[in-house]
Amino acid sequence: ALGNEWNYHGFYVGLPFDTCIRNIKEASARIREIDDHRPIATVYGGMPAKSTVDLLPEVDVWGINYYNGLSLENVLEPWID
């Protein structure tokens, strides 16, 4: 997976969001050059907005670390439409 909750910590060094997006795109392109059969994944902190997912069409699988106590209530509401 490329990154873990990178939207919270900017790949652990406080990189801006746009730089993180660019880095994932670049890493994805390099991975595809070597192996275009394996899925590319990233792990996001919370539920990504559709606009964020749309910025990274290279990512095949999105892991979501969602912390809301003991409930997943309302976690998918932004994606219902």
CSV table of C-alpha atoms in Angstrom, one decimal, residues 3-74:
chain,number,residue,atom,x,y,z
A,3,GLY,CA,0.9,5.5,2.4
A,4,ASN,CA,-1.1,5.1,5.6
A,5,GLU,CA,-3.3,7.9,6.7
A,6,TRP,CA,-1.2,10.2,4.6
A,7,ASN,CA,-3.9,12.8,4.6
A,8,TYR,CA,-3.4,13.3,8.3
A,9,HIS,CA,0.4,13.5,8.5
A,10,GLY,CA,1.7,14.1,4.9
A,11,PHE,CA,3.7,10.9,4.7
A,12,TYR,CA,5.1,11.6,8.2
A,13,VAL,CA,6.9,14.8,7.3
A,14,GLY,CA,4.0,17.2,6.9
A,15,LEU,CA,3.9,17.3,3.1
A,16,PRO,CA,1.0,19.3,1.6
A,17,PHE,CA,-2.0,17.3,0.4
A,18,ASP,CA,-1.3,18.1,-3.3
A,19,THR,CA,2.3,16.9,-2.9
A,20,CYS,CA,1.0,13.6,-1.4
A,21,ILE,CA,-1.3,13.2,-4.3
A,22,ARG,CA,1.6,13.8,-6.8
A,23,ASN,CA,3.8,11.3,-4.9
A,24,ILE,CA,1.1,8.6,-5.0
A,25,LYS,CA,0.7,9.2,-8.7
A,26,GLU,CA,4.4,9.0,-9.4
A,27,ALA,CA,4.8,5.8,-7.3
A,28,SER,CA,1.8,4.3,-9.0
A,29,ALA,CA,3.3,4.9,-12.4
A,30,ARG,CA,6.6,3.3,-11.4
A,31,ILE,CA,4.8,0.3,-10.0
A,32,ARG,CA,2.8,-0.1,-13.2
A,33,GLU,CA,6.1,0.0,-15.2
A,34,ILE,CA,7.4,-3.0,-13.3
A,35,ASP,CA,4.1,-4.9,-12.7
A,36,ASP,CA,0.8,-4.0,-14.2
A,37,HIS,CA,-1.0,-7.1,-12.8
A,38,ARG,CA,-1.1,-6.3,-9.1
A,39,PRO,CA,-3.5,-3.8,-7.7
A,40,ILE,CA,-2.3,-0.5,-6.2
A,41,ALA,CA,-3.6,0.4,-2.8
A,42,THR,CA,-3.5,3.3,-0.5
A,43,VAL,CA,-4.8,3.8,3.1
A,44,TYR,CA,-6.7,6.9,3.9
A,45,GLY,CA,-7.5,8.3,7.3
A,46,GLY,CA,-11.3,8.6,7.5
A,47,MET,CA,-13.6,8.5,4.5
A,48,PRO,CA,-12.1,10.2,1.4
A,49,ALA,CA,-14.2,12.7,-0.5
A,50,LYS,CA,-15.2,11.6,-4.0
A,51,SER,CA,-13.0,14.5,-5.3
A,52,THR,CA,-10.0,12.9,-3.6
A,53,VAL,CA,-10.7,9.5,-5.1
A,54,ASP,CA,-11.2,11.1,-8.5
A,55,LEU,CA,-7.7,12.6,-8.2
A,56,LEU,CA,-6.1,9.1,-8.0
A,57,PRO,CA,-7.6,6.9,-10.7
A,58,GLU,CA,-4.3,4.9,-10.5
A,59,VAL,CA,-5.4,3.6,-7.1
A,60,ASP,CA,-7.3,0.3,-7.4
A,61,VAL,CA,-8.0,-0.3,-3.7
A,62,TRP,CA,-8.7,2.2,-0.9
A,63,GLY,CA,-8.2,1.2,2.6
A,64,ILE,CA,-10.0,3.3,5.1
A,65,ASN,CA,-9.0,3.8,8.8
A,66,TYR,CA,-12.2,5.2,10.3
A,67,TYR,CA,-12.3,6.0,14.0
A,68,ASN,CA,-15.8,6.8,15.2
A,69,GLY,CA,-16.0,4.9,18.5
A,70,LEU,CA,-17.8,1.7,18.3
A,71,SER,CA,-20.1,2.7,15.4
A,72,LEU,CA,-19.8,2.8,11.7
A,73,GLU,CA,-23.1,4.8,11.6
A,74,ASN,CA,-23.1,7.4,8.9
